[in-house]
XYZ file of C-alpha atoms in Angstrom:
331
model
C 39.618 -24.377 -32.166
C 42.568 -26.553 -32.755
C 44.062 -28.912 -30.479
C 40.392 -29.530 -28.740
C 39.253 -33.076 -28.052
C 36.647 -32.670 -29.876
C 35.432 -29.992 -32.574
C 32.620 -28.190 -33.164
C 32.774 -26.541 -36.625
C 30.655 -28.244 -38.856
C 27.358 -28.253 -35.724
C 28.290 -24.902 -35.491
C 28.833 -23.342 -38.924
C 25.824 -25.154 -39.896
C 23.283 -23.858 -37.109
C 25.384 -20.284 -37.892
C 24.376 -19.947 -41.836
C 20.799 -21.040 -40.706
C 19.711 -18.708 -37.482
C 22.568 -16.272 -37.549
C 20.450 -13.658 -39.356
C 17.595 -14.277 -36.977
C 19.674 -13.147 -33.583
C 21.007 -16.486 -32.388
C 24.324 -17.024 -30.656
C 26.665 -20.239 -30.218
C 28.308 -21.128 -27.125
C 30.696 -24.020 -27.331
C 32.034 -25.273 -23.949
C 33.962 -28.272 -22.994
C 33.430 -30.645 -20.256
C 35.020 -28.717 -17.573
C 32.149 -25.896 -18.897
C 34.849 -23.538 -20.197
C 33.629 -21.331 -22.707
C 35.983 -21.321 -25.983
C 34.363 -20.861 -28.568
C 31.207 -17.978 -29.292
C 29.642 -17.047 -32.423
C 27.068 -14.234 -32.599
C 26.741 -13.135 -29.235
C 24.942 -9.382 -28.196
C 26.846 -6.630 -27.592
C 26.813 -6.946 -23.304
C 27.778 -10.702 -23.676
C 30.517 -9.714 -26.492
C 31.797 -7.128 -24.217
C 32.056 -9.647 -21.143
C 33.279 -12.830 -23.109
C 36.970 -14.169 -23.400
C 38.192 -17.486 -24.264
C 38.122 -19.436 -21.202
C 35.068 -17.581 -19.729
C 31.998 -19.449 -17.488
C 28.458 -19.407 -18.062
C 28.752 -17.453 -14.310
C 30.854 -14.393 -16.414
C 28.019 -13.907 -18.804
C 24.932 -14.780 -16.959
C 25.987 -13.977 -13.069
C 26.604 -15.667 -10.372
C 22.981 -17.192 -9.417
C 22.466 -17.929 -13.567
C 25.670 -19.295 -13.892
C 25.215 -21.551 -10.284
C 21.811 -22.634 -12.062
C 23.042 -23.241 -15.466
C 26.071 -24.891 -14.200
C 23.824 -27.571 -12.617
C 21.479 -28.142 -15.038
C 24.718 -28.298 -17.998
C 26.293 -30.881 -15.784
C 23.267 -32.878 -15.943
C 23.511 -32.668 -19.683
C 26.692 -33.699 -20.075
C 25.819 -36.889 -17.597
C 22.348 -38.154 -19.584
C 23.015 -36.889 -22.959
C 19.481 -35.488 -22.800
C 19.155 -31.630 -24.541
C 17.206 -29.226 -22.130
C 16.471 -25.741 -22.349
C 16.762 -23.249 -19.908
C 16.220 -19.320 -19.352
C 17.481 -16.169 -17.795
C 16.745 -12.991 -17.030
C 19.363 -10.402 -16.896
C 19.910 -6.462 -16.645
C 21.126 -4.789 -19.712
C 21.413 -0.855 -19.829
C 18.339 -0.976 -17.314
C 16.301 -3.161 -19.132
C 15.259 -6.660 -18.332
C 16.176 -9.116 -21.126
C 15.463 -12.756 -20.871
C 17.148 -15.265 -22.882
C 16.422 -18.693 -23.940
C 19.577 -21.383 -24.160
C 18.891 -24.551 -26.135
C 21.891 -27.070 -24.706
C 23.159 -30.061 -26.170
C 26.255 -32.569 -25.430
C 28.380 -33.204 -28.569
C 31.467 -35.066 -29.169
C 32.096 -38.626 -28.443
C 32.409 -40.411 -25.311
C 35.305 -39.408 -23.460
C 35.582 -36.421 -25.005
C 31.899 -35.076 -24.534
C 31.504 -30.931 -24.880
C 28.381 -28.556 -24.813
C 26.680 -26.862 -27.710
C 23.969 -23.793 -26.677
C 22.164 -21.803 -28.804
C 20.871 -18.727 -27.266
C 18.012 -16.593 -28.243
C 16.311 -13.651 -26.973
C 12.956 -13.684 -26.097
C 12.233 -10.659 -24.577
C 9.496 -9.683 -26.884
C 7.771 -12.693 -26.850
C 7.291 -13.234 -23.221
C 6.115 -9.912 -22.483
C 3.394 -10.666 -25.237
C 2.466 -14.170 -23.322
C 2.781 -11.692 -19.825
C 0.444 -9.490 -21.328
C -1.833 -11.962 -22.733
C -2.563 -14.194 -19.593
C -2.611 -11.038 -17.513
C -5.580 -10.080 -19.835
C -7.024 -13.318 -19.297
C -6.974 -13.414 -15.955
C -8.890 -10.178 -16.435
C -11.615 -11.531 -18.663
C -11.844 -14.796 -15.766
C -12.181 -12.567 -13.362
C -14.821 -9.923 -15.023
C -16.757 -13.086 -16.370
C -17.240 -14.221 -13.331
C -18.432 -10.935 -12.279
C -20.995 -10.335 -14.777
C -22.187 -14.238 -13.809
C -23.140 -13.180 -10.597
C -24.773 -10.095 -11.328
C -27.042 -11.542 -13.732
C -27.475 -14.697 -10.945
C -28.105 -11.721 -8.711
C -30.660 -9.919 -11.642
C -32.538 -13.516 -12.440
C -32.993 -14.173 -8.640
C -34.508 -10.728 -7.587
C -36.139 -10.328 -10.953
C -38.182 -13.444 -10.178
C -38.865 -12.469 -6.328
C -40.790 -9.310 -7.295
C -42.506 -11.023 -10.355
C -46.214 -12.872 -10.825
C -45.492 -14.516 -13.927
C -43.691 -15.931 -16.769
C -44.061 -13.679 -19.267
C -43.363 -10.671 -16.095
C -40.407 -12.139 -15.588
C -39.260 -12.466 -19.238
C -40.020 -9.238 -20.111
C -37.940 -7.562 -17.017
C -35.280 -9.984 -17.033
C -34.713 -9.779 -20.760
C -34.520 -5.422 -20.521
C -32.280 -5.754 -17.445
C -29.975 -8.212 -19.488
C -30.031 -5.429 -22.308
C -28.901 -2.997 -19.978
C -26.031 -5.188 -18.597
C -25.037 -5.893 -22.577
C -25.125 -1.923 -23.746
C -23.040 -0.768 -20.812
C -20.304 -3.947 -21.270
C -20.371 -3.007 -25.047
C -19.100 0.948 -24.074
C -16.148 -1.316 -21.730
C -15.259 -3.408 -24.153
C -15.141 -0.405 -26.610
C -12.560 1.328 -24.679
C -10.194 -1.395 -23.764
C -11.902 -2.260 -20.346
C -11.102 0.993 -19.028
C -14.358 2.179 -18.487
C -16.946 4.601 -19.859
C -17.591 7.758 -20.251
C -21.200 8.997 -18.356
C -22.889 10.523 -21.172
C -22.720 7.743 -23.547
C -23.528 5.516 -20.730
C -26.703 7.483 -20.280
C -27.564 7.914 -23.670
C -26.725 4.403 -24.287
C -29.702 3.045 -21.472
C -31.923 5.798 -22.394
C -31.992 5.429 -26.299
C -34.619 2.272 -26.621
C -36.987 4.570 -24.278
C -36.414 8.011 -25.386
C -39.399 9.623 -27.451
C -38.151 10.200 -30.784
C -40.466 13.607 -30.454
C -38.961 14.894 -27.212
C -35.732 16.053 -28.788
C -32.068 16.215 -27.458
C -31.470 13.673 -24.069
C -31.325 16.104 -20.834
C -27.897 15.006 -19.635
C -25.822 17.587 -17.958
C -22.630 19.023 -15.781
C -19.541 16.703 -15.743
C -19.010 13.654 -18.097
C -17.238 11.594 -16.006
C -15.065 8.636 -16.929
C -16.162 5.995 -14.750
C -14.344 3.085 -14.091
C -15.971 -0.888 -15.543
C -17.319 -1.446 -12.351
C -19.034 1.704 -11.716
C -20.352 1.857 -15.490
C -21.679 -1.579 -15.049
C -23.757 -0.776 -11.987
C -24.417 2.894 -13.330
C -25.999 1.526 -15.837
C -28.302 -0.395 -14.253
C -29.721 2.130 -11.992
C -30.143 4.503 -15.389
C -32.142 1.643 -16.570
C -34.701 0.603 -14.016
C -35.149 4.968 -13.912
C -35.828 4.742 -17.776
C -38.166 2.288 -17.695
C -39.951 2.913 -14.796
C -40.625 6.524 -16.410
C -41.478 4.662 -19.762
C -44.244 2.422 -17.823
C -45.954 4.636 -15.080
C -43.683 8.320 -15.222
C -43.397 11.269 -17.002
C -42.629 9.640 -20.498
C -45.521 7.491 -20.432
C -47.142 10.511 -19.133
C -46.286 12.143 -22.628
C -43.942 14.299 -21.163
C -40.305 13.749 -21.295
C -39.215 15.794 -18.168
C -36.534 14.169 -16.875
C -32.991 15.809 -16.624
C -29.890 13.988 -15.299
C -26.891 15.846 -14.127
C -23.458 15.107 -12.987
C -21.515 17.682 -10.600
C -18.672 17.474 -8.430
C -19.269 16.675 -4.981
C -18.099 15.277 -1.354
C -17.639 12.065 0.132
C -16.163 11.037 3.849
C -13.967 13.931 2.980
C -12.934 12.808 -0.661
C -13.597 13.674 -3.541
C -16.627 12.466 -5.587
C -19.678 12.991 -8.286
C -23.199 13.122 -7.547
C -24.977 11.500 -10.318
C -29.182 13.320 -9.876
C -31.561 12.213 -11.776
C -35.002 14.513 -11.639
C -38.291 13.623 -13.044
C -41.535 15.719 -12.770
C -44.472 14.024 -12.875
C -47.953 14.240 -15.342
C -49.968 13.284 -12.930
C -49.030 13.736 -9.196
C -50.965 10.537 -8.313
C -49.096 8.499 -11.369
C -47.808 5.255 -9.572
C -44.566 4.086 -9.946
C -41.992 0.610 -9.928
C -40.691 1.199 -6.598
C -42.480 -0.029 -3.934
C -40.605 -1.350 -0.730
C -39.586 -4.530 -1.606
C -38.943 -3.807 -5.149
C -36.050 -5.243 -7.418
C -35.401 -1.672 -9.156
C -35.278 0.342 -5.519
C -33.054 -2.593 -4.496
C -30.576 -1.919 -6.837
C -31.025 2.374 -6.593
C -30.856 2.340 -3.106
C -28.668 -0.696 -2.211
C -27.095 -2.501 -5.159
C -25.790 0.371 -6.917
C -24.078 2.444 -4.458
C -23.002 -0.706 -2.267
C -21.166 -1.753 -5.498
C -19.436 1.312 -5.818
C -18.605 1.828 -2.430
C -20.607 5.171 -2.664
C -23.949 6.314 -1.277
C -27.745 7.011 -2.730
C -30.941 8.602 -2.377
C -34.241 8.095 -3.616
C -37.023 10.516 -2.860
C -40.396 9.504 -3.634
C -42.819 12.685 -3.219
C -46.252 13.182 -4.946
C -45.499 14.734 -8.803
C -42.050 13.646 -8.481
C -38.963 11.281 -8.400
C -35.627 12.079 -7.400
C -32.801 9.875 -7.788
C -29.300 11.120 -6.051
C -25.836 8.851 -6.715
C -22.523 9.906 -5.457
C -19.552 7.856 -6.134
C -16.393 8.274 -4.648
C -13.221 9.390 -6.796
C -11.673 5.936 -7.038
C -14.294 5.210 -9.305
C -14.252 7.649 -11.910
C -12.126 10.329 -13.919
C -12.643 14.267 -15.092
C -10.447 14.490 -18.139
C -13.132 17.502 -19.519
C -15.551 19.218 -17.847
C -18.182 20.548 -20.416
């Protein structure tokens, strides 16, 4: 580094000792932006550097355009900036962070850059806004389906205490099948918890095992979450006026592979025999629960549905189309 205007060896000795051992290199560059001095530097940029080299010989031709500019501007205000770069090495995208700084006295001004990978940590801060633009997004999803719950909920009620009660169970409902999603990651759930999830506050402790059958699908948040709710206003309409309040637990649910404009789907059935053939039931025309079987539900997951409503029986029929679910097992 002899015969320079201007020397670098104490800034850079210094800054060596204390972020050497943490993978940070030291360009040193003079006012015309030549490169002659490097301390530290990666393999690739090692491989590419020799005294006399430009910002455009490490970095490229569009980095070293950009960096060229904005060290130019450094070297005119005396103002440190920071800058980084993304660049191809072995087939994997690094990006680098350069800390720049003029040194040396007037006249004889030069550039000092420390450079630091940083790879790791913007792929973290990537990752983590990606995943909160998830949770925005999914936030304001469940928002509108429990605007959408309150609002019908209170259409198809009488009273306060009505509405509390139904709102509060349909709320529960939402809350068990987010809990299975945000179990898993927000990939989803699989259709037998699900089911055993809405049916467990109903289920008579006396009638043994749950009657959930065929194919436990993984279904996607979306279709759990509106699943779900169909499971639940079955459930407790059976608990109020069906077969379980009837004493007897008939009800099976069963999952099979099925057809759907040509693609490939599940049909979700749910069967319950009635005590009494004349037992009334929740789901009168302009009800909130046959709202969400026959509309919500398989509107939501761009599927179709069925309800049948014949004396000593309810049948309950919900196919959903393959971009809404997984078979990793079938049972």
């Amino acid at each position: 580094m002899s015969g320079m205007p201007f020397t670098f060896e104490g800034k850079a000795a210094m800054m060596e000792r204390a972020l050497g051992s943490a993978g940070i290199s030291i360009l040193c560059q003079d006012a015309r932006l030549s490169i002659f001095y490097a301390e530290n530097l990666p393999p690739h940029f090692a491989a590419l550097f020799a005294p006399g080299s430009s910002d455009a010989v490490l970095f490229g031709d569009a980095h070293g355009r950009y960096l060229t500019a904005l060290k130019h501007k450094v070297l005119e205000t005396g103002i440190p900036n920071n800058a980084e770069v993304e660049i191809d090495v072995d087939g994997e995208r690094r990006t680098y962070e350069l800390k720049i700084q003029r040194t040396g006295e007037r006249g004889a001004y030069g550039l000092l850059s420390v450079i630091a990978e940083v790879t790791e940590s913007r792929h973290r801060e990537k990752v983590l806004k990606s995943l909160l633009r998830e949770l925005s997004h999914r936030s304001k999803n469940l928002l509108a389906i429990i605007q959408g719950i309150a609002t019908q909920t209170a259409r198809n009620t009488l009273s306060l205490d009505s509405f509390l009660l139904k709102f509060r169970g349909r709320l529960q409902s939402l809350s068990n099948s987010q809990d299975l999603i945000t179990d898993s990651s927000w990939r989803g759930a699989y259709l037998f918890e699900l089911a055993e999830k809405q049916f467990a506050p109903y289920w008579p402790e006396t009638a043994g095992s749950m009657p959930i059958y065929g194919i436990n699908a993984h279904l996607t948040p979306n279709a759990a979450v509106h699943l779900g709710l169909a499971l639940h206003e079955l459930i407790v309409n059976s608990a109020s006026f069906g077969a379980i309040a009837g004493g007897a637990a008939s009800i099976t649910l069963n999952c099979r592979e099925a057809m759907i404009n040509d693609r490939k789907a599940i049909e979700v059935a749910w069967a319950e025999v009635l005590h009494d053939q004349a037992e009334v039931h929740e789901f009168s025309d302009n009800s909130f629960g046959r709202t969400v079987l026959e509309r919500v539900v398989p509107s939501s997951v761009n599927g179709k549905a069925e309800l049948n409503l014949v004396p000593g029986r309810i049948e309950y029929r919900l196919t959903i189309p393959e971009t809404e679910f997984e078979i990793f097992k079938r049972v």
